[in-house]
JSON list of C-alpha atoms in Angstrom, two decimals:
[
{"chain": "G", "resi": 1, "resn": "UNK", "atom": "CA", "xyz": [-15.99, -49.44, 17.71]},
{"chain": "G", "resi": 2, "resn": "UNK", "atom": "CA", "xyz": [-12.30, -49.37, 18.41]},
{"chain": "G", "resi": 3, "resn": "UNK", "atom": "CA", "xyz": [-11.26, -47.72, 21.66]},
{"chain": "G", "resi": 4, "resn": "UNK", "atom": "CA", "xyz": [-14.68, -46.32, 22.47]},
{"chain": "G", "resi": 5, "resn": "UNK", "atom": "CA", "xyz": [-13.47, -44.71, 25.70]},
{"chain": "G", "resi": 6, "resn": "UNK", "atom": "CA", "xyz": [-10.73, -42.71, 23.96]},
{"chain": "G", "resi": 7, "resn": "UNK", "atom": "CA", "xyz": [-13.09, -41.46, 21.25]},
{"chain": "G", "resi": 8, "resn": "UNK", "atom": "CA", "xyz": [-15.75, -40.53, 23.80]},
{"chain": "G", "resi": 9, "resn": "UNK", "atom": "CA", "xyz": [-13.22, -38.64, 25.95]},
{"chain": "G", "resi": 10, "resn": "UNK", "atom": "CA", "xyz": [-11.86, -36.72, 22.94]},
{"chain": "G", "resi": 11, "resn": "UNK", "atom": "CA", "xyz": [-15.32, -35.74, 21.77]},
{"chain": "G", "resi": 12, "resn": "UNK", "atom": "CA", "xyz": [-16.70, -34.94, 25.23]},
{"chain": "G", "resi": 13, "resn": "UNK", "atom": "CA", "xyz": [-13.67, -32.73, 25.93]},
{"chain": "G", "resi": 14, "resn": "UNK", "atom": "CA", "xyz": [-14.82, -30.61, 23.01]},
{"chain": "G", "resi": 15, "resn": "UNK", "atom": "CA", "xyz": [-18.56, -30.72, 23.74]},
{"chain": "G", "resi": 16, "resn": "UNK", "atom": "CA", "xyz": [-18.67, -27.07, 24.79]},
{"chain": "G", "resi": 17, "resn": "UNK", "atom": "CA", "xyz": [-17.03, -26.02, 21.53]},
{"chain": "G", "resi": 18, "resn": "UNK", "atom": "CA", "xyz": [-19.44, -28.24, 19.58]},
{"chain": "G", "resi": 19, "resn": "UNK", "atom": "CA", "xyz": [-22.44, -26.64, 21.29]},
{"chain": "G", "resi": 20, "resn": "UNK", "atom": "CA", "xyz": [-21.01, -23.19, 20.57]},
{"chain": "G", "resi": 21, "resn": "UNK", "atom": "CA", "xyz": [-20.51, -24.23, 16.95]},
{"chain": "G", "resi": 22, "resn": "UNK", "atom": "CA", "xyz": [-24.15, -25.41, 16.68]},
{"chain": "G", "resi": 23, "resn": "UNK", "atom": "CA", "xyz": [-25.33, -22.12, 18.24]},
{"chain": "G", "resi": 24, "resn": "UNK", "atom": "CA", "xyz": [-24.42, -20.37, 15.01]},
{"chain": "G", "resi": 25, "resn": "UNK", "atom": "CA", "xyz": [-27.69, -21.77, 13.69]},
{"chain": "G", "resi": 26, "resn": "UNK", "atom": "CA", "xyz": [-29.73, -22.70, 16.77]},
{"chain": "G", "resi": 27, "resn": "UNK", "atom": "CA", "xyz": [-30.67, -21.59, 20.27]},
{"chain": "G", "resi": 28, "resn": "UNK", "atom": "CA", "xyz": [-28.81, -23.09, 23.24]},
{"chain": "G", "resi": 29, "resn": "UNK", "atom": "CA", "xyz": [-31.23, -25.94, 23.97]},
{"chain": "G", "resi": 30, "resn": "UNK", "atom": "CA", "xyz": [-31.50, -27.03, 20.35]},
{"chain": "G", "resi": 31, "resn": "UNK", "atom": "CA", "xyz": [-27.72, -26.81, 19.96]},
{"chain": "G", "resi": 32, "resn": "UNK", "atom": "CA", "xyz": [-27.21, -29.14, 22.93]},
{"chain": "G", "resi": 33, "resn": "UNK", "atom": "CA", "xyz": [-29.75, -31.57, 21.47]},
{"chain": "G", "resi": 34, "resn": "UNK", "atom": "CA", "xyz": [-27.92, -31.58, 18.13]},
{"chain": "G", "resi": 35, "resn": "UNK", "atom": "CA", "xyz": [-24.59, -32.32, 19.79]},
{"chain": "G", "resi": 36, "resn": "UNK", "atom": "CA", "xyz": [-26.12, -35.13, 21.84]},
{"chain": "G", "resi": 37, "resn": "UNK", "atom": "CA", "xyz": [-27.73, -36.66, 18.74]},
{"chain": "G", "resi": 38, "resn": "UNK", "atom": "CA", "xyz": [-24.43, -36.43, 16.84]},
{"chain": "G", "resi": 39, "resn": "UNK", "atom": "CA", "xyz": [-22.59, -38.15, 19.70]},
{"chain": "G", "resi": 40, "resn": "UNK", "atom": "CA", "xyz": [-25.21, -40.90, 19.73]},
{"chain": "G", "resi": 41, "resn": "UNK", "atom": "CA", "xyz": [-24.77, -41.33, 15.99]},
{"chain": "G", "resi": 42, "resn": "UNK", "atom": "CA", "xyz": [-20.98, -41.47, 16.39]},
{"chain": "G", "resi": 43, "resn": "UNK", "atom": "CA", "xyz": [-21.24, -44.16, 19.05]},
{"chain": "G", "resi": 44, "resn": "UNK", "atom": "CA", "xyz": [-23.61, -46.16, 16.84]},
{"chain": "G", "resi": 45, "resn": "UNK", "atom": "CA", "xyz": [-21.13, -46.37, 13.95]},
{"chain": "G", "resi": 46, "resn": "UNK", "atom": "CA", "xyz": [-19.73, -49.83, 13.22]},
{"chain": "G", "resi": 47, "resn": "UNK", "atom": "CA", "xyz": [-16.26, -48.48, 12.52]},
{"chain": "G", "resi": 48, "resn": "UNK", "atom": "CA", "xyz": [-14.64, -45.44, 14.06]},
{"chain": "G", "resi": 49, "resn": "UNK", "atom": "CA", "xyz": [-14.05, -42.54, 11.69]},
{"chain": "G", "resi": 50, "resn": "UNK", "atom": "CA", "xyz": [-10.43, -41.59, 11.03]},
{"chain": "G", "resi": 51, "resn": "UNK", "atom": "CA", "xyz": [-10.92, -38.29, 12.82]},
{"chain": "G", "resi": 52, "resn": "UNK", "atom": "CA", "xyz": [-13.83, -38.52, 15.30]},
{"chain": "G", "resi": 53, "resn": "UNK", "atom": "CA", "xyz": [-13.67, -34.82, 16.25]},
{"chain": "G", "resi": 54, "resn": "UNK", "atom": "CA", "xyz": [-13.87, -33.69, 12.61]},
{"chain": "G", "resi": 55, "resn": "UNK", "atom": "CA", "xyz": [-16.66, -36.22, 12.07]},
{"chain": "G", "resi": 56, "resn": "UNK", "atom": "CA", "xyz": [-18.56, -34.73, 15.02]},
{"chain": "G", "resi": 57, "resn": "UNK", "atom": "CA", "xyz": [-18.06, -31.19, 13.73]},
{"chain": "G", "resi": 58, "resn": "UNK", "atom": "CA", "xyz": [-19.49, -32.16, 10.35]},
{"chain": "G", "resi": 59, "resn": "UNK", "atom": "CA", "xyz": [-22.38, -34.10, 11.94]},
{"chain": "G", "resi": 60, "resn": "UNK", "atom": "CA", "xyz": [-23.19, -31.19, 14.28]},
{"chain": "G", "resi": 61, "resn": "UNK", "atom": "CA", "xyz": [-23.01, -28.71, 11.39]},
{"chain": "G", "resi": 62, "resn": "UNK", "atom": "CA", "xyz": [-25.32, -30.76, 9.16]},
{"chain": "G", "resi": 63, "resn": "UNK", "atom": "CA", "xyz": [-27.82, -31.47, 11.94]},
{"chain": "G", "resi": 64, "resn": "UNK", "atom": "CA", "xyz": [-27.85, -27.83, 13.08]},
{"chain": "G", "resi": 65, "resn": "UNK", "atom": "CA", "xyz": [-28.47, -26.53, 9.57]},
{"chain": "G", "resi": 66, "resn": "UNK", "atom": "CA", "xyz": [-31.23, -29.12, 9.03]},
{"chain": "G", "resi": 67, "resn": "UNK", "atom": "CA", "xyz": [-32.83, -28.22, 12.35]},
{"chain": "G", "resi": 68, "resn": "UNK", "atom": "CA", "xyz": [-32.65, -24.48, 11.62]},
{"chain": "G", "resi": 69, "resn": "UNK", "atom": "CA", "xyz": [-34.26, -24.99, 8.21]},
{"chain": "G", "resi": 70, "resn": "UNK", "atom": "CA", "xyz": [-36.96, -27.15, 9.71]},
{"chain": "G", "resi": 71, "resn": "UNK", "atom": "CA", "xyz": [-37.68, -24.55, 12.41]},
{"chain": "G", "resi": 72, "resn": "UNK", "atom": "CA", "xyz": [-37.84, -21.82, 9.80]},
{"chain": "G", "resi": 73, "resn": "UNK", "atom": "CA", "xyz": [-40.31, -23.78, 7.67]},
{"chain": "G", "resi": 74, "resn": "UNK", "atom": "CA", "xyz": [-42.42, -24.60, 10.72]},
{"chain": "G", "resi": 75, "resn": "UNK", "atom": "CA", "xyz": [-42.42, -20.96, 11.85]},
{"chain": "G", "resi": 76, "resn": "UNK", "atom": "CA", "xyz": [-43.49, -19.76, 8.37]},
{"chain": "G", "resi": 77, "resn": "UNK", "atom": "CA", "xyz": [-46.23, -22.40, 8.23]},
{"chain": "G", "resi": 78, "resn": "UNK", "atom": "CA", "xyz": [-47.48, -21.43, 11.71]},
{"chain": "G", "resi": 79, "resn": "UNK", "atom": "CA", "xyz": [-47.50, -17.75, 10.72]},
{"chain": "G", "resi": 80, "resn": "UNK", "atom": "CA", "xyz": [-49.59, -18.54, 7.63]},
{"chain": "G", "resi": 81, "resn": "UNK", "atom": "CA", "xyz": [-52.05, -20.61, 9.67]},
{"chain": "G", "resi": 82, "resn": "UNK", "atom": "CA", "xyz": [-52.24, -17.91, 12.34]},
{"chain": "G", "resi": 83, "resn": "UNK", "atom": "CA", "xyz": [-52.92, -15.28, 9.69]},
{"chain": "G", "resi": 84, "resn": "UNK", "atom": "CA", "xyz": [-55.64, -17.45, 8.16]},
{"chain": "G", "resi": 85, "resn": "UNK", "atom": "CA", "xyz": [-57.17, -17.97, 11.59]},
{"chain": "G", "resi": 86, "resn": "UNK", "atom": "CA", "xyz": [-57.10, -14.24, 12.34]},
{"chain": "G", "resi": 87, "resn": "UNK", "atom": "CA", "xyz": [-58.65, -13.57, 8.97]},
{"chain": "G", "resi": 88, "resn": "UNK", "atom": "CA", "xyz": [-61.35, -16.12, 9.64]},
{"chain": "G", "resi": 89, "resn": "UNK", "atom": "CA", "xyz": [-62.17, -14.49, 12.98]},
{"chain": "G", "resi": 90, "resn": "UNK", "atom": "CA", "xyz": [-61.84, -10.86, 11.97]},
{"chain": "G", "resi": 91, "resn": "UNK", "atom": "CA", "xyz": [-64.99, -8.88, 12.45]},
{"chain": "G", "resi": 92, "resn": "UNK", "atom": "CA", "xyz": [-66.24, -7.23, 9.32]},
{"chain": "G", "resi": 93, "resn": "UNK", "atom": "CA", "xyz": [-69.12, -4.78, 9.05]},
{"chain": "G", "resi": 94, "resn": "UNK", "atom": "CA", "xyz": [-71.07, -7.26, 6.93]},
{"chain": "G", "resi": 95, "resn": "UNK", "atom": "CA", "xyz": [-70.45, -10.18, 9.32]},
{"chain": "G", "resi": 96, "resn": "UNK", "atom": "CA", "xyz": [-73.49, -11.73, 10.88]},
{"chain": "G", "resi": 97, "resn": "UNK", "atom": "CA", "xyz": [-71.58, -12.78, 14.00]},
{"chain": "G", "resi": 98, "resn": "UNK", "atom": "CA", "xyz": [-68.87, -11.17, 16.07]},
{"chain": "G", "resi": 99, "resn": "UNK", "atom": "CA", "xyz": [-65.52, -12.89, 15.51]},
{"chain": "G", "resi": 100, "resn": "UNK", "atom": "CA", "xyz": [-64.45, -12.60, 19.15]},
{"chain": "G", "resi": 101, "resn": "UNK", "atom": "CA", "xyz": [-67.70, -14.19, 20.29]},
{"chain": "G", "resi": 102, "resn": "UNK", "atom": "CA", "xyz": [-67.29, -17.03, 17.78]},
{"chain": "G", "resi": 103, "resn": "UNK", "atom": "CA", "xyz": [-63.77, -17.69, 19.04]},
{"chain": "G", "resi": 104, "resn": "UNK", "atom": "CA", "xyz": [-65.00, -17.70, 22.65]},
{"chain": "G", "resi": 105, "resn": "UNK", "atom": "CA", "xyz": [-67.80, -20.13, 21.79]},
{"chain": "G", "resi": 106, "resn": "UNK", "atom": "CA", "xyz": [-65.30, -22.42, 20.08]},
{"chain": "G", "resi": 107, "resn": "UNK", "atom": "CA", "xyz": [-63.06, -22.33, 23.16]},
{"chain": "G", "resi": 108, "resn": "UNK", "atom": "CA", "xyz": [-65.99, -23.34, 25.40]},
{"chain": "G", "resi": 109, "resn": "UNK", "atom": "CA", "xyz": [-66.66, -26.52, 23.42]},
{"chain": "G", "resi": 110, "resn": "UNK", "atom": "CA", "xyz": [-65.43, -29.78, 24.99]},
{"chain": "G", "resi": 111, "resn": "UNK", "atom": "CA", "xyz": [-61.92, -30.65, 23.77]},
{"chain": "G", "resi": 112, "resn": "UNK", "atom": "CA", "xyz": [-63.03, -33.62, 21.66]},
{"chain": "G", "resi": 113, "resn": "UNK", "atom": "CA", "xyz": [-65.58, -31.50, 19.79]},
{"chain": "G", "resi": 114, "resn": "UNK", "atom": "CA", "xyz": [-63.29, -28.49, 19.44]},
{"chain": "G", "resi": 115, "resn": "UNK", "atom": "CA", "xyz": [-60.55, -30.70, 18.00]},
{"chain": "G", "resi": 116, "resn": "UNK", "atom": "CA", "xyz": [-62.85, -31.97, 15.28]},
{"chain": "G", "resi": 117, "resn": "UNK", "atom": "CA", "xyz": [-64.10, -28.50, 14.37]},
{"chain": "G", "resi": 118, "resn": "UNK", "atom": "CA", "xyz": [-60.55, -27.14, 14.12]},
{"chain": "G", "resi": 119, "resn": "UNK", "atom": "CA", "xyz": [-59.36, -30.10, 12.04]},
{"chain": "G", "resi": 120, "resn": "UNK", "atom": "CA", "xyz": [-62.38, -29.88, 9.74]},
{"chain": "G", "resi": 121, "resn": "UNK", "atom": "CA", "xyz": [-62.65, -26.12, 9.24]},
{"chain": "G", "resi": 122, "resn": "UNK", "atom": "CA", "xyz": [-59.11, -24.77, 9.63]},
{"chain": "G", "resi": 123, "resn": "UNK", "atom": "CA", "xyz": [-57.02, -27.78, 8.62]},
{"chain": "G", "resi": 124, "resn": "UNK", "atom": "CA", "xyz": [-59.42, -28.76, 5.85]},
{"chain": "G", "resi": 125, "resn": "UNK", "atom": "CA", "xyz": [-59.35, -32.43, 6.83]},
{"chain": "G", "resi": 126, "resn": "UNK", "atom": "CA", "xyz": [-61.97, -34.86, 5.64]},
{"chain": "G", "resi": 127, "resn": "UNK", "atom": "CA", "xyz": [-64.07, -36.73, 8.16]},
{"chain": "G", "resi": 128, "resn": "UNK", "atom": "CA", "xyz": [-62.20, -39.96, 7.37]},
{"chain": "G", "resi": 129, "resn": "UNK", "atom": "CA", "xyz": [-58.84, -38.23, 7.95]},
{"chain": "G", "resi": 130, "resn": "UNK", "atom": "CA", "xyz": [-60.10, -36.85, 11.26]},
{"chain": "G", "resi": 131, "resn": "UNK", "atom": "CA", "xyz": [-61.32, -40.32, 12.25]},
{"chain": "G", "resi": 132, "resn": "UNK", "atom": "CA", "xyz": [-57.83, -41.71, 11.62]},
{"chain": "G", "resi": 133, "resn": "UNK", "atom": "CA", "xyz": [-56.18, -38.87, 13.56]},
{"chain": "G", "resi": 134, "resn": "UNK", "atom": "CA", "xyz": [-58.53, -39.16, 16.55]},
{"chain": "G", "resi": 135, "resn": "UNK", "atom": "CA", "xyz": [-58.67, -42.94, 16.54]},
{"chain": "G", "resi": 136, "resn": "UNK", "atom": "CA", "xyz": [-62.47, -43.10, 16.33]},
{"chain": "G", "resi": 137, "resn": "UNK", "atom": "CA", "xyz": [-64.95, -44.14, 13.68]},
{"chain": "G", "resi": 138, "resn": "UNK", "atom": "CA", "xyz": [-66.09, -41.83, 10.92]},
{"chain": "G", "resi": 139, "resn": "UNK", "atom": "CA", "xyz": [-69.65, -41.95, 12.24]},
{"chain": "G", "resi": 140, "resn": "UNK", "atom": "CA", "xyz": [-68.43, -40.77, 15.63]},
{"chain": "G", "resi": 141, "resn": "UNK", "atom": "CA", "xyz": [-66.53, -37.92, 13.97]},
{"chain": "G", "resi": 142, "resn": "UNK", "atom": "CA", "xyz": [-69.62, -36.93, 11.99]},
{"chain": "G", "resi": 143, "resn": "UNK", "atom": "CA", "xyz": [-71.84, -37.02, 15.09]},
{"chain": "G", "resi": 144, "resn": "UNK", "atom": "CA", "xyz": [-69.36, -34.97, 17.13]},
{"chain": "G", "resi": 145, "resn": "UNK", "atom": "CA", "xyz": [-68.93, -32.44, 14.31]},
{"chain": "G", "resi": 146, "resn": "UNK", "atom": "CA", "xyz": [-72.69, -32.01, 14.00]},
{"chain": "G", "resi": 147, "resn": "UNK", "atom": "CA", "xyz": [-73.02, -31.72, 17.77]},
{"chain": "G", "resi": 148, "resn": "UNK", "atom": "CA", "xyz": [-70.29, -29.07, 17.90]},
{"chain": "G", "resi": 149, "resn": "UNK", "atom": "CA", "xyz": [-71.94, -27.04, 15.15]},
{"chain": "G", "resi": 150, "resn": "UNK", "atom": "CA", "xyz": [-75.33, -27.26, 16.91]},
{"chain": "G", "resi": 151, "resn": "UNK", "atom": "CA", "xyz": [-73.80, -26.12, 20.21]},
{"chain": "G", "resi": 152, "resn": "UNK", "atom": "CA", "xyz": [-71.97, -23.24, 18.53]},
{"chain": "G", "resi": 153, "resn": "UNK", "atom": "CA", "xyz": [-75.07, -22.18, 16.60]},
{"chain": "G", "resi": 154, "resn": "UNK", "atom": "CA", "xyz": [-77.17, -22.26, 19.78]},
{"chain": "G", "resi": 155, "resn": "UNK", "atom": "CA", "xyz": [-74.62, -20.17, 21.68]},
{"chain": "G", "resi": 156, "resn": "UNK", "atom": "CA", "xyz": [-74.26, -17.67, 18.85]},
{"chain": "G", "resi": 157, "resn": "UNK", "atom": "CA", "xyz": [-78.00, -17.29, 18.29]},
{"chain": "G", "resi": 158, "resn": "UNK", "atom": "CA", "xyz": [-78.78, -16.33, 21.89]},
{"chain": "G", "resi": 159, "resn": "UNK", "atom": "CA", "xyz": [-80.19, -12.81, 21.97]},
{"chain": "G", "resi": 160, "resn": "UNK", "atom": "CA", "xyz": [-78.06, -10.13, 23.57]},
{"chain": "G", "resi": 161, "resn": "UNK", "atom": "CA", "xyz": [-79.07, -8.95, 27.03]},
{"chain": "G", "resi": 162, "resn": "UNK", "atom": "CA", "xyz": [-79.88, -5.31, 26.57]},
{"chain": "G", "resi": 163, "resn": "UNK", "atom": "CA", "xyz": [-80.75, -3.21, 29.55]},
{"chain": "G", "resi": 164, "resn": "UNK", "atom": "CA", "xyz": [-83.23, -0.42, 28.76]}
]
């Protein structure tokens, strides 16, 4: 890139303005990340743009909008999953188990078993998909899933301690 030092100085002199520009769409930390990524992209170009500052403004704008859209989609998806999880663990009069107790039993499982139960039940993954995600064999996933269900069933079937 021609005169890399001059371009870098011109862009860095405006870095505060670029971060402020990105903050129209993002929080402060994400805005700084977008500006840094745009600067990295600028420095990676084979040929310098005619107007590096304008190029940076456009790159920051595009990246900030993309990041904001991505965050919005992720937030909506997480809200849907959270609502589904709440719904799955809501106590209903006709429920055979208490939702809070079921959630507590799930939390007490070892992490490797809990991960498989969550992926299988809430994410709807197949055993082969879970095996690929966890980096273990499908038989191992099946055995751990069965073990987790046995442990949860045993914990949930314990009689309540009632004091007369």
